[in-house]
Amino acid sequence: MAVELADLSYELSDDRGSCFPGSTQRAHIITVYWQEQRVASGQVSGDSDVELQANIDAYLARTRLTLP
């Protein structure tokens, strides 16, 4: 994937001020951002929602973000 995980962390915490307090909001932002990056890089075709969720789960595990 063209986007680095560090860019994702930056996107979550930078131009919007501090990180979103609600984990549901954070999960939504991660999902939307990831989907936009995949569309931009042409990696959407053939990717399923299950694969996308697995990538998001792996990111959350590495960054220790917690979701309800």
Short mmCIF file of C-alpha atoms in Angstrom, two decimals:
data_model
loop_
_atom_site.label_atom_id
_atom_site.label_comp_id
_atom_site.label_asym_id
_atom_site.label_seq_id
_atom_site.Cartn_x
_atom_site.Cartn_y
_atom_site.Cartn_z
CA MET A 1 0.00 0.00 0.00
CA ALA A 2 1.26 3.46 -0.86
CA VAL A 3 0.45 5.04 2.49
CA GLU A 4 2.68 4.43 5.48
CA LEU A 5 1.11 3.64 8.84
CA ALA A 6 2.89 6.68 10.30
CA ASP A 7 0.89 8.83 7.87
CA LEU A 8 -2.30 7.32 9.26
CA SER A 9 -1.32 8.24 12.83
CA TYR A 10 -0.47 11.75 11.66
CA GLU A 11 -3.82 12.07 9.91
CA LEU A 12 -5.66 11.06 13.06
CA SER A 13 -3.93 13.47 15.39
CA ASP A 14 -2.72 16.45 13.44
CA ASP A 15 -4.96 18.80 11.45
CA ARG A 16 -7.96 17.98 13.56
CA GLY A 17 -6.26 18.96 16.81
CA SER A 18 -5.92 16.21 19.36
CA CYS A 19 -6.99 12.62 18.76
CA PHE A 20 -10.69 11.99 18.77
CA PRO A 21 -11.89 11.00 22.25
CA GLY A 22 -14.44 8.42 21.10
CA SER A 23 -13.14 5.11 19.86
CA THR A 24 -16.09 4.75 17.50
CA GLN A 25 -15.15 8.05 15.87
CA ARG A 26 -11.52 6.95 15.69
CA ALA A 27 -12.47 3.65 14.05
CA HIS A 28 -14.65 5.49 11.53
CA ILE A 29 -11.85 7.93 10.66
CA ILE A 30 -9.38 5.07 10.25
CA THR A 31 -11.82 3.21 7.99
CA VAL A 32 -12.60 6.24 5.83
CA TYR A 33 -8.95 7.27 5.57
CA TRP A 34 -7.84 3.75 4.67
CA GLN A 35 -10.55 3.41 2.01
CA GLU A 36 -9.60 6.79 0.49
CA GLN A 37 -5.94 5.76 0.33
CA ARG A 38 -6.82 2.45 -1.31
CA VAL A 39 -8.98 4.21 -3.91
CA ALA A 40 -6.22 6.75 -4.57
CA SER A 41 -3.61 4.02 -5.03
CA GLY A 42 -5.86 1.83 -7.20
CA GLN A 43 -5.86 -1.02 -4.69
CA VAL A 44 -9.61 -1.25 -4.25
CA SER A 45 -10.46 -3.81 -6.91
CA GLY A 46 -10.50 -7.32 -5.52
CA ASP A 47 -10.17 -6.20 -1.89
CA SER A 48 -13.00 -7.25 0.37
CA ASP A 49 -14.34 -5.57 3.49
CA VAL A 50 -12.91 -8.51 5.46
CA GLU A 51 -9.40 -7.76 4.17
CA LEU A 52 -9.85 -4.06 4.92
CA GLN A 53 -11.01 -4.82 8.46
CA ALA A 54 -8.05 -7.18 8.97
CA ASN A 55 -5.66 -4.38 7.96
CA ILE A 56 -7.37 -1.95 10.32
CA ASP A 57 -7.29 -4.50 13.16
CA ALA A 58 -3.57 -5.07 12.57
CA TYR A 59 -2.95 -1.30 12.65
CA LEU A 60 -4.90 -0.93 15.89
CA ALA A 61 -2.96 -3.80 17.47
CA ARG A 62 0.38 -2.24 16.52
CA THR A 63 -0.58 1.20 17.80
CA ARG A 64 -2.44 -0.13 20.85
CA LEU A 65 -5.59 1.83 20.03
CA THR A 66 -8.55 0.22 21.72
CA LEU A 67 -12.06 -0.08 20.38
CA PRO A 68 -15.18 -1.06 22.31
#
